[in-house]
Amino acid sequence: MRIYVPPGEPVYEDTEEHGRLVEAANRGRAAYPTWEAMIHRMYERYGLHNESLNLFAGGIDPAYSARIWLTEKTALSFHVSLLGPYYGIHLPGIPEEEPVAREVAREIEATYPGYQPIPPEIGNELVPDVDMYWSLMGKATIYVCLFSGVWTSVNP
C-alpha cells in the first residue's frame, strides 16, 4: 500500500526532529574512528558483529550498534546513542552474560566519558504517539527511539 502525500504537505523529512537525527548521524560518521577502535579492541577479546556499517555508508541510524555472540544462538547487543550521552546493553538472560556485560560497560564508559546506561525500567517504557519504521504507533520504547530497531531484534 502506498500513501499519497499531496505536494507542499510536510512529511517527516521536513521536520526539525529529522534534521536533528541527520545531524547526529553526521556527527557519528565523523567520530566513527573512535567507535571503530573500541570495536576492534573488543573484537580481539570476544569476536563481534559491528552493526553500524549502515551509518558509515550514509544511513541515519541514531546509534552505534554491535553484537557479541555468547552462544551459537544467543547474543548480547550494545548501543551507543548519537542523540545523547547514553548507552544500552541488551542482555539475553543467560549466565554467560554478566562478565561480558560488565566489560562492555567499562569499555563504553572509557571510550565515551560521561555516557550513562539507560536502565531497563526507563528504556522499556513505551513512548506514546511515536510511529517508526520498525515499531507501530505507541509500541516504540525509549530504547528503540534512542538506539534503533536493532534493539528489538537482538536474538534470532
PDB file of C-alpha atoms in Angstrom:
ATOM      1  CA  MET A   1       0.000   0.000   0.000  1.00  0.00           C
ATOM      2  CA  ARG A   2       1.317   3.424  -0.884  1.00  0.00           C
ATOM      3  CA  ILE A   3       0.247   6.551   0.944  1.00  0.00           C
ATOM      4  CA  TYR A   4      -0.142   9.668  -1.148  1.00  0.00           C
ATOM      5  CA  VAL A   5       1.156  12.926   0.340  1.00  0.00           C
ATOM      6  CA  PRO A   6      -0.129  15.985  -1.520  1.00  0.00           C
ATOM      7  CA  PRO A   7       2.512  18.399  -2.864  1.00  0.00           C
ATOM      8  CA  GLY A   8       3.583  21.001  -0.340  1.00  0.00           C
ATOM      9  CA  GLU A   9       2.416  18.968   2.676  1.00  0.00           C
ATOM     10  CA  PRO A  10       5.066  18.496   5.361  1.00  0.00           C
ATOM     11  CA  VAL A  11       6.459  14.992   5.775  1.00  0.00           C
ATOM     12  CA  TYR A  12       8.863  13.578   8.362  1.00  0.00           C
ATOM     13  CA  GLU A  13      11.923  14.522   6.311  1.00  0.00           C
ATOM     14  CA  ASP A  14      10.828  18.177   6.663  1.00  0.00           C
ATOM     15  CA  THR A  15      10.660  18.127  10.471  1.00  0.00           C
ATOM     16  CA  GLU A  16      13.066  19.577  12.990  1.00  0.00           C
ATOM     17  CA  GLU A  17      13.331  16.114  14.591  1.00  0.00           C
ATOM     18  CA  HIS A  18      14.517  14.542  11.342  1.00  0.00           C
ATOM     19  CA  GLY A  19      17.046  17.345  10.940  1.00  0.00           C
ATOM     20  CA  ARG A  20      18.436  16.592  14.420  1.00  0.00           C
ATOM     21  CA  LEU A  21      18.720  12.901  13.552  1.00  0.00           C
ATOM     22  CA  VAL A  22      20.578  13.707  10.323  1.00  0.00           C
ATOM     23  CA  GLU A  23      22.958  15.997  12.261  1.00  0.00           C
ATOM     24  CA  ALA A  24      23.537  13.278  14.874  1.00  0.00           C
ATOM     25  CA  ALA A  25      24.253  10.702  12.161  1.00  0.00           C
ATOM     26  CA  ASN A  26      26.721  13.104  10.525  1.00  0.00           C
ATOM     27  CA  ARG A  27      28.491  13.571  13.884  1.00  0.00           C
ATOM     28  CA  GLY A  28      28.500   9.793  14.274  1.00  0.00           C
ATOM     29  CA  ARG A  29      30.150   9.338  10.886  1.00  0.00           C
ATOM     30  CA  ALA A  30      32.764  11.982  11.743  1.00  0.00           C
ATOM     31  CA  ALA A  31      33.522  10.245  15.063  1.00  0.00           C
ATOM     32  CA  TYR A  32      33.351   6.724  13.588  1.00  0.00           C
ATOM     33  CA  PRO A  33      37.093   6.060  14.087  1.00  0.00           C
ATOM     34  CA  THR A  34      36.560   6.220  17.879  1.00  0.00           C
ATOM     35  CA  TRP A  35      33.780   3.604  17.659  1.00  0.00           C
ATOM     36  CA  GLU A  36      35.826   1.506  15.261  1.00  0.00           C
ATOM     37  CA  ALA A  37      38.842   1.496  17.615  1.00  0.00           C
ATOM     38  CA  MET A  38      36.644   0.387  20.532  1.00  0.00           C
ATOM     39  CA  ILE A  39      35.049  -2.344  18.419  1.00  0.00           C
ATOM     40  CA  HIS A  40      38.492  -3.523  17.309  1.00  0.00           C
ATOM     41  CA  ARG A  41      39.672  -3.821  20.942  1.00  0.00           C
ATOM     42  CA  MET A  42      36.561  -5.786  21.852  1.00  0.00           C
ATOM     43  CA  TYR A  43      36.747  -7.938  18.729  1.00  0.00           C
ATOM     44  CA  GLU A  44      40.151  -9.182  19.810  1.00  0.00           C
ATOM     45  CA  ARG A  45      38.609 -10.424  23.095  1.00  0.00           C
ATOM     46  CA  TYR A  46      35.172 -11.627  22.035  1.00  0.00           C
ATOM     47  CA  GLY A  47      34.704 -11.503  18.314  1.00  0.00           C
ATOM     48  CA  LEU A  48      31.615  -9.481  17.471  1.00  0.00           C
ATOM     49  CA  HIS A  49      29.425  -8.158  14.725  1.00  0.00           C
ATOM     50  CA  ASN A  50      29.548  -4.396  14.091  1.00  0.00           C
ATOM     51  CA  GLU A  51      26.031  -3.334  13.121  1.00  0.00           C
ATOM     52  CA  SER A  52      26.926   0.290  12.407  1.00  0.00           C
ATOM     53  CA  LEU A  53      28.097  -0.182   8.848  1.00  0.00           C
ATOM     54  CA  ASN A  54      24.838   1.318   7.560  1.00  0.00           C
ATOM     55  CA  LEU A  55      25.689   4.515   9.425  1.00  0.00           C
ATOM     56  CA  PHE A  56      29.172   4.542   7.961  1.00  0.00           C
ATOM     57  CA  ALA A  57      27.668   4.017   4.498  1.00  0.00           C
ATOM     58  CA  GLY A  58      25.440   7.098   4.840  1.00  0.00           C
ATOM     59  CA  GLY A  59      22.436   5.851   6.823  1.00  0.00           C
ATOM     60  CA  ILE A  60      20.820   7.952   9.541  1.00  0.00           C
ATOM     61  CA  ASP A  61      20.861   5.491  12.425  1.00  0.00           C
ATOM     62  CA  PRO A  62      20.503   7.080  15.890  1.00  0.00           C
ATOM     63  CA  ALA A  63      23.257   4.970  17.482  1.00  0.00           C
ATOM     64  CA  TYR A  64      26.311   2.841  17.003  1.00  0.00           C
ATOM     65  CA  SER A  65      25.406  -0.829  17.488  1.00  0.00           C
ATOM     66  CA  ALA A  66      27.260  -4.117  17.868  1.00  0.00           C
ATOM     67  CA  ARG A  67      26.548  -7.684  18.908  1.00  0.00           C
ATOM     68  CA  ILE A  68      28.647 -10.259  20.769  1.00  0.00           C
ATOM     69  CA  TRP A  69      27.600 -13.874  20.310  1.00  0.00           C
ATOM     70  CA  LEU A  70      27.657 -15.655  23.685  1.00  0.00           C
ATOM     71  CA  THR A  71      26.428 -18.975  22.317  1.00  0.00           C
ATOM     72  CA  GLU A  72      25.581 -20.182  18.839  1.00  0.00           C
ATOM     73  CA  LYS A  73      22.060 -18.744  19.116  1.00  0.00           C
ATOM     74  CA  THR A  74      22.306 -16.083  21.828  1.00  0.00           C
ATOM     75  CA  ALA A  75      23.811 -12.609  21.592  1.00  0.00           C
ATOM     76  CA  LEU A  76      24.379  -9.635  23.833  1.00  0.00           C
ATOM     77  CA  SER A  77      23.992  -6.408  21.897  1.00  0.00           C
ATOM     78  CA  PHE A  78      25.061  -2.923  22.878  1.00  0.00           C
ATOM     79  CA  HIS A  79      24.391   0.533  21.543  1.00  0.00           C
ATOM     80  CA  VAL A  80      25.893   3.986  21.996  1.00  0.00           C
ATOM     81  CA  SER A  81      23.423   6.760  21.215  1.00  0.00           C
ATOM     82  CA  LEU A  82      24.321   9.571  18.829  1.00  0.00           C
ATOM     83  CA  LEU A  83      21.393  11.636  20.152  1.00  0.00           C
ATOM     84  CA  GLY A  84      22.606  11.991  23.735  1.00  0.00           C
ATOM     85  CA  PRO A  85      25.187  10.668  26.214  1.00  0.00           C
ATOM     86  CA  TYR A  86      23.560   7.281  26.738  1.00  0.00           C
ATOM     87  CA  TYR A  87      24.234   3.649  26.035  1.00  0.00           C
ATOM     88  CA  GLY A  88      22.345   0.411  26.413  1.00  0.00           C
ATOM     89  CA  ILE A  89      23.314  -3.216  26.793  1.00  0.00           C
ATOM     90  CA  HIS A  90      20.621  -5.680  25.758  1.00  0.00           C
ATOM     91  CA  LEU A  91      21.034  -8.714  27.983  1.00  0.00           C
ATOM     92  CA  PRO A  92      19.732 -12.051  26.689  1.00  0.00           C
ATOM     93  CA  GLY A  93      19.184 -13.526  30.169  1.00  0.00           C
ATOM     94  CA  ILE A  94      21.800 -16.284  30.311  1.00  0.00           C
ATOM     95  CA  PRO A  95      24.542 -16.886  32.926  1.00  0.00           C
ATOM     96  CA  GLU A  96      27.381 -16.113  30.475  1.00  0.00           C
ATOM     97  CA  GLU A  97      26.219 -12.514  30.012  1.00  0.00           C
ATOM     98  CA  GLU A  98      27.304 -10.867  33.276  1.00  0.00           C
ATOM     99  CA  PRO A  99      31.112 -10.744  32.873  1.00  0.00           C
ATOM    100  CA  VAL A 100      30.783  -9.726  29.224  1.00  0.00           C
ATOM    101  CA  ALA A 101      28.223  -7.019  30.048  1.00  0.00           C
ATOM    102  CA  ARG A 102      30.494  -5.584  32.765  1.00  0.00           C
ATOM    103  CA  GLU A 103      33.438  -5.466  30.347  1.00  0.00           C
ATOM    104  CA  VAL A 104      31.318  -3.874  27.603  1.00  0.00           C
ATOM    105  CA  ALA A 105      30.099  -1.202  30.051  1.00  0.00           C
ATOM    106  CA  ARG A 106      33.672  -0.464  31.176  1.00  0.00           C
ATOM    107  CA  GLU A 107      34.838  -0.182  27.574  1.00  0.00           C
ATOM    108  CA  ILE A 108      31.979   2.138  26.574  1.00  0.00           C
ATOM    109  CA  GLU A 109      32.452   4.381  29.612  1.00  0.00           C
ATOM    110  CA  ALA A 110      36.225   4.591  28.999  1.00  0.00           C
ATOM    111  CA  THR A 111      35.719   5.394  25.302  1.00  0.00           C
ATOM    112  CA  TYR A 112      32.787   7.769  25.815  1.00  0.00           C
ATOM    113  CA  PRO A 113      33.376   9.604  29.124  1.00  0.00           C
ATOM    114  CA  GLY A 114      30.175  10.864  30.703  1.00  0.00           C
ATOM    115  CA  TYR A 115      27.908   8.383  28.927  1.00  0.00           C
ATOM    116  CA  GLN A 116      25.388   6.675  31.199  1.00  0.00           C
ATOM    117  CA  PRO A 117      23.449   3.427  30.809  1.00  0.00           C
ATOM    118  CA  ILE A 118      19.699   3.612  30.444  1.00  0.00           C
ATOM    119  CA  PRO A 119      18.195   1.208  32.992  1.00  0.00           C
ATOM    120  CA  PRO A 120      15.533  -1.241  31.749  1.00  0.00           C
ATOM    121  CA  GLU A 121      12.775   0.330  33.860  1.00  0.00           C
ATOM    122  CA  ILE A 122      13.227   3.507  31.796  1.00  0.00           C
ATOM    123  CA  GLY A 123      14.391   2.058  28.485  1.00  0.00           C
ATOM    124  CA  ASN A 124      11.486  -0.347  28.189  1.00  0.00           C
ATOM    125  CA  GLU A 125       8.881   2.409  28.688  1.00  0.00           C
ATOM    126  CA  LEU A 126       6.572   2.851  25.719  1.00  0.00           C
ATOM    127  CA  VAL A 127       6.645   6.245  24.026  1.00  0.00           C
ATOM    128  CA  PRO A 128       3.109   7.296  23.103  1.00  0.00           C
ATOM    129  CA  ASP A 129       2.354   8.820  19.717  1.00  0.00           C
ATOM    130  CA  VAL A 130       5.569   7.601  18.086  1.00  0.00           C
ATOM    131  CA  ASP A 131       5.401   5.688  14.817  1.00  0.00           C
ATOM    132  CA  MET A 132       8.677   4.327  13.490  1.00  0.00           C
ATOM    133  CA  TYR A 133       9.726   2.131  10.616  1.00  0.00           C
ATOM    134  CA  TRP A 134      10.367  -0.775  12.999  1.00  0.00           C
ATOM    135  CA  SER A 135       7.646  -0.062  15.610  1.00  0.00           C
ATOM    136  CA  LEU A 136       3.946   0.602  15.253  1.00  0.00           C
ATOM    137  CA  MET A 137       2.313   3.710  16.756  1.00  0.00           C
ATOM    138  CA  GLY A 138       2.600   3.567  20.536  1.00  0.00           C
ATOM    139  CA  LYS A 139       4.783   0.410  20.533  1.00  0.00           C
ATOM    140  CA  ALA A 140       8.219   2.077  20.388  1.00  0.00           C
ATOM    141  CA  THR A 141      10.233   2.060  23.594  1.00  0.00           C
ATOM    142  CA  ILE A 142      12.802   4.601  24.711  1.00  0.00           C
ATOM    143  CA  TYR A 143      15.465   2.022  23.824  1.00  0.00           C
ATOM    144  CA  VAL A 144      14.136   1.746  20.262  1.00  0.00           C
ATOM    145  CA  CYS A 145      13.904   5.529  19.875  1.00  0.00           C
ATOM    146  CA  LEU A 146      17.477   6.131  21.059  1.00  0.00           C
ATOM    147  CA  PHE A 147      19.173   3.036  19.633  1.00  0.00           C
ATOM    148  CA  SER A 148      17.097   1.909  16.609  1.00  0.00           C
ATOM    149  CA  GLY A 149      15.074  -1.131  15.697  1.00  0.00           C
ATOM    150  CA  VAL A 150      18.156  -3.286  16.149  1.00  0.00           C
ATOM    151  CA  TRP A 151      17.242  -3.237  19.858  1.00  0.00           C
ATOM    152  CA  THR A 152      14.143  -5.311  19.096  1.00  0.00           C
ATOM    153  CA  SER A 153      15.972  -7.931  17.021  1.00  0.00           C
ATOM    154  CA  VAL A 154      18.848  -8.970  19.264  1.00  0.00           C
ATOM    155  CA  ASN A 155      18.350 -12.709  19.216  1.00  0.00           C
ATOM    156  CA  PRO A 156      17.058 -14.550  16.166  1.00  0.00           C
TER     157      PRO A 156
END
